[in-house]
Amino acid sequence: MKKSLLLGAGLLAALVAAGTARAEEDLVLGYMMAKSGPYVSLANTNEVAVDLAVEEINAKGGINGKKIRVVKFDTAGDPKQATTAVRSFAQDAGALAIIGPFSSSEVRTTFPVGEREGISQMSMASSAPGLTKGFTYGFRNTTDEGKVIDQVLASIKDKKLPMASGAAAYATDDVVSKSIGTGVVPKMFEKYSIPSKGAVDFQLAAFDLSPQVAQLKQMAPDVVGLGSPPEGAITLAKELKRQGVSTRLIGGTTIADPELPKRMDGAGETLTIGTTFFPEVNDKTRAFATEFAKRTKAAGLNRTDPNQMDASVYDIVYLYAEAMKRAGTTGDKAKLAAERAAVRDQVAKLKDVPALEGAISFADGDAVKPVYILEVKGGKWTLLDTRMPN
């Protein structure tokens, strides 16, 4: 871990030094990546989306006559490295705002640091409930898992699909997953008058979930609220199929992996989730997916289909660009603190900004945007419903 931290800090220092000569000419954004570590399967393509957005904006003349320049740091999803990144962006790189961090565990440690440093952060993936409360510089271009799963159940109800009973299944060693299983799912079951038959838990490293599935088989719930990253969902779905258990798994953005149906090898039929991006929504999303696939393929990356986090981080660049435009940001280092505050204020005021994911507004630091309800049918994601913000 120490070695990774030193490499990340060294890389950042080199990038800062290389860009010093043109620092006064650019509008600098810091970018906390998770290109290694536990979130790599979801996050390693995010950089492609960031670079694409920056290229598009700069090709059109930049913002207020200035180009956007991004300084990058791989946190490996580690909160300690993430806090180092925030301080480096704020104190050394002269960043106006920060893209990231990725996870809820990172957000818990970096938002207080950003508040003290007076620099905005906007997470592309953190979705544990309530993490922006009390912070003026903390934003998330994500949707709270409670709101997402609420919309999933609302859609199931509207579609008159079976939901007479429920159960929860969740990973205990992941912050968001545990929060979903112990807090979000029970609360949502109560809201929709779904009697809970119980819960099972597991660790993400577990290969054998047969005991947990045997318990679910006895419970025989219509729906199982799942709190897990994609890997846990795959293991659980395969074991459900092996034991012949027919139930509808439901979840939120933590399992919004475009390749999940393929990775489940025929398991997980009717798995239903909420996500804030679906590539088949309109011409804009299809064009983004096409260009994204071209770039990821050229980079030799395994996944070429954009996920929700790729779309989110692409939109974050544009949201900051819009805020900087409205704030009249100049990048003048003598006005850095004031311009950071102005960017923060303009982000908080954004309302119905046209974006890849749909119109985006902010309320109490969190993005308000459409939720797309996806269902696995025939081994692929299909659009079951689109839920617009109230």
Short mmCIF file of N, CA, C and O in Angstrom, two decimals, residues 184-231:
data_model
loop_
_atom_site.label_atom_id
_atom_site.label_comp_id
_atom_site.label_asym_id
_atom_site.label_seq_id
_atom_site.Cartn_x
_atom_site.Cartn_y
_atom_site.Cartn_z
N VAL A 184 -31.30 0.20 3.68
CA VAL A 184 -32.13 0.58 2.54
C VAL A 184 -33.22 -0.43 2.25
O VAL A 184 -34.41 -0.09 2.14
N VAL A 185 -32.86 -1.71 2.12
CA VAL A 185 -33.84 -2.74 1.74
C VAL A 185 -34.96 -2.87 2.78
O VAL A 185 -36.15 -2.83 2.41
N PRO A 186 -34.64 -2.99 4.08
CA PRO A 186 -35.74 -3.06 5.06
C PRO A 186 -36.66 -1.84 5.02
O PRO A 186 -37.89 -1.97 5.13
N LYS A 187 -36.06 -0.66 4.86
CA LYS A 187 -36.86 0.56 4.81
C LYS A 187 -37.77 0.58 3.60
O LYS A 187 -38.96 0.95 3.70
N MET A 188 -37.27 0.17 2.45
CA MET A 188 -38.07 0.16 1.24
C MET A 188 -39.15 -0.92 1.27
O MET A 188 -40.27 -0.72 0.79
N PHE A 189 -38.83 -2.07 1.87
CA PHE A 189 -39.85 -3.11 2.02
C PHE A 189 -41.00 -2.59 2.87
O PHE A 189 -42.18 -2.83 2.57
N GLU A 190 -40.66 -1.86 3.92
CA GLU A 190 -41.70 -1.29 4.79
C GLU A 190 -42.54 -0.27 4.02
O GLU A 190 -43.77 -0.25 4.14
N LYS A 191 -41.88 0.56 3.22
CA LYS A 191 -42.61 1.58 2.45
C LYS A 191 -43.61 0.94 1.50
O LYS A 191 -44.73 1.46 1.33
N TYR A 192 -43.24 -0.18 0.86
CA TYR A 192 -44.11 -0.82 -0.11
C TYR A 192 -44.91 -1.98 0.48
O TYR A 192 -45.48 -2.78 -0.27
N SER A 193 -44.95 -2.04 1.81
CA SER A 193 -45.74 -3.07 2.52
C SER A 193 -45.38 -4.48 2.06
O SER A 193 -46.26 -5.32 1.82
N ILE A 194 -44.08 -4.73 1.93
CA ILE A 194 -43.59 -6.05 1.54
C ILE A 194 -43.08 -6.76 2.79
O ILE A 194 -42.08 -6.35 3.38
N PRO A 195 -43.76 -7.81 3.24
CA PRO A 195 -43.29 -8.54 4.43
C PRO A 195 -41.91 -9.14 4.19
O PRO A 195 -41.68 -9.77 3.16
N SER A 196 -41.00 -8.92 5.13
CA SER A 196 -39.65 -9.48 4.99
C SER A 196 -39.58 -10.85 5.64
O SER A 196 -39.99 -11.03 6.78
N LYS A 197 -39.04 -11.81 4.90
CA LYS A 197 -38.90 -13.17 5.43
C LYS A 197 -37.52 -13.42 6.04
O LYS A 197 -37.23 -14.51 6.52
N GLY A 198 -36.66 -12.39 6.01
CA GLY A 198 -35.36 -12.54 6.63
C GLY A 198 -34.24 -12.00 5.76
O GLY A 198 -34.47 -11.33 4.75
N ALA A 199 -33.01 -12.30 6.15
CA ALA A 199 -31.83 -11.81 5.43
C ALA A 199 -30.70 -12.81 5.52
O ALA A 199 -30.61 -13.58 6.48
N VAL A 200 -29.84 -12.80 4.52
CA VAL A 200 -28.61 -13.59 4.53
C VAL A 200 -27.46 -12.65 4.20
O VAL A 200 -27.63 -11.66 3.49
N ASP A 201 -26.29 -12.95 4.76
CA ASP A 201 -25.14 -12.11 4.45
C ASP A 201 -23.96 -12.98 4.05
O ASP A 201 -23.95 -14.19 4.28
N PHE A 202 -22.97 -12.35 3.44
CA PHE A 202 -21.81 -13.08 2.95
C PHE A 202 -20.64 -12.11 2.81
O PHE A 202 -20.81 -10.90 2.92
N GLN A 203 -19.46 -12.66 2.58
CA GLN A 203 -18.28 -11.85 2.29
C GLN A 203 -17.97 -11.93 0.81
O GLN A 203 -18.20 -12.97 0.18
N LEU A 204 -17.44 -10.86 0.26
CA LEU A 204 -17.22 -10.79 -1.18
C LEU A 204 -16.25 -11.86 -1.69
O LEU A 204 -16.34 -12.29 -2.83
N ALA A 205 -15.33 -12.27 -0.83
CA ALA A 205 -14.34 -13.27 -1.26
C ALA A 205 -14.90 -14.69 -1.24
O ALA A 205 -14.24 -15.63 -1.70
N ALA A 206 -16.11 -14.87 -0.73
CA ALA A 206 -16.69 -16.21 -0.61
C ALA A 206 -17.00 -16.80 -1.98
O ALA A 206 -17.62 -16.15 -2.82
N PHE A 207 -16.54 -18.03 -2.21
CA PHE A 207 -16.82 -18.73 -3.46
C PHE A 207 -18.08 -19.57 -3.36
O PHE A 207 -18.74 -19.86 -4.35
N ASP A 208 -18.41 -19.98 -2.15
CA ASP A 208 -19.54 -20.89 -1.94
C ASP A 208 -20.64 -20.19 -1.17
O ASP A 208 -20.51 -19.90 0.03
N LEU A 209 -21.73 -19.90 -1.84
CA LEU A 209 -22.89 -19.28 -1.19
C LEU A 209 -24.05 -20.26 -1.08
O LEU A 209 -25.20 -19.85 -0.94
N SER A 210 -23.75 -21.56 -1.13
CA SER A 210 -24.83 -22.56 -1.06
C SER A 210 -25.61 -22.49 0.26
O SER A 210 -26.84 -22.66 0.24
N PRO A 211 -24.96 -22.25 1.43
CA PRO A 211 -25.76 -22.14 2.66
C PRO A 211 -26.74 -20.97 2.62
O PRO A 211 -27.89 -21.09 3.05
N GLN A 212 -26.26 -19.83 2.09
CA GLN A 212 -27.14 -18.65 2.03
C GLN A 212 -28.31 -18.88 1.07
O GLN A 212 -29.45 -18.51 1.36
N VAL A 213 -28.03 -19.50 -0.06
CA VAL A 213 -29.09 -19.76 -1.03
C VAL A 213 -30.07 -20.80 -0.50
O VAL A 213 -31.28 -20.72 -0.75
N ALA A 214 -29.57 -21.77 0.26
CA ALA A 214 -30.46 -22.76 0.87
C ALA A 214 -31.45 -22.07 1.81
O ALA A 214 -32.64 -22.43 1.87
N GLN A 215 -30.96 -21.05 2.53
CA GLN A 215 -31.86 -20.28 3.40
C GLN A 215 -32.89 -19.51 2.58
O GLN A 215 -34.08 -19.47 2.93
N LEU A 216 -32.45 -18.90 1.50
CA LEU A 216 -33.38 -18.16 0.64
C LEU A 216 -34.41 -19.10 0.02
O LEU A 216 -35.58 -18.73 -0.15
N LYS A 217 -33.98 -20.29 -0.29
CA LYS A 217 -34.89 -21.27 -0.87
C LYS A 217 -36.01 -21.60 0.11
O LYS A 217 -37.18 -21.74 -0.28
N GLN A 218 -35.67 -21.70 1.37
CA GLN A 218 -36.68 -21.97 2.40
C GLN A 218 -37.62 -20.78 2.57
O GLN A 218 -38.82 -20.94 2.77
N MET A 219 -37.06 -19.58 2.49
CA MET A 219 -37.89 -18.38 2.64
C MET A 219 -38.85 -18.20 1.46
O MET A 219 -39.96 -17.70 1.62
N ALA A 220 -38.40 -18.56 0.26
CA ALA A 220 -39.20 -18.43 -0.98
C ALA A 220 -39.78 -17.03 -1.17
O ALA A 220 -40.99 -16.87 -1.38
N PRO A 221 -38.94 -15.97 -1.13
CA PRO A 221 -39.45 -14.62 -1.33
C PRO A 221 -39.67 -14.31 -2.81
O PRO A 221 -39.01 -14.89 -3.68
N ASP A 222 -40.57 -13.39 -3.09
CA ASP A 222 -40.78 -12.95 -4.48
C ASP A 222 -39.61 -12.10 -4.97
O ASP A 222 -39.23 -12.18 -6.14
N VAL A 223 -39.07 -11.27 -4.07
CA VAL A 223 -37.94 -10.42 -4.44
C VAL A 223 -36.86 -10.51 -3.36
O VAL A 223 -37.17 -10.67 -2.18
N VAL A 224 -35.61 -10.41 -3.81
CA VAL A 224 -34.47 -10.39 -2.89
C VAL A 224 -33.71 -9.10 -3.13
O VAL A 224 -33.16 -8.88 -4.21
N GLY A 225 -33.69 -8.22 -2.13
CA GLY A 225 -32.94 -6.97 -2.24
C GLY A 225 -31.47 -7.25 -2.03
O GLY A 225 -31.06 -7.73 -0.97
N LEU A 226 -30.66 -6.95 -3.04
CA LEU A 226 -29.25 -7.33 -3.05
C LEU A 226 -28.34 -6.12 -2.84
O LEU A 226 -28.42 -5.14 -3.56
N GLY A 227 -27.47 -6.23 -1.84
CA GLY A 227 -26.44 -5.23 -1.61
C GLY A 227 -25.09 -5.86 -1.88
O GLY A 227 -24.59 -6.63 -1.06
N SER A 228 -24.50 -5.56 -3.04
CA SER A 228 -23.25 -6.20 -3.42
C SER A 228 -22.67 -5.54 -4.66
O SER A 228 -23.42 -5.02 -5.49
N PRO A 229 -21.35 -5.58 -4.82
CA PRO A 229 -20.75 -5.26 -6.12
C PRO A 229 -21.07 -6.37 -7.12
O PRO A 229 -21.64 -7.41 -6.74
N PRO A 230 -20.70 -6.20 -8.39
CA PRO A 230 -21.05 -7.20 -9.41
C PRO A 230 -20.58 -8.62 -9.09
O PRO A 230 -21.30 -9.58 -9.36
N GLU A 231 -19.39 -8.75 -8.51
CA GLU A 231 -18.85 -10.09 -8.26
C GLU A 231 -19.74 -10.89 -7.33
O GLU A 231 -19.96 -12.09 -7.53
#
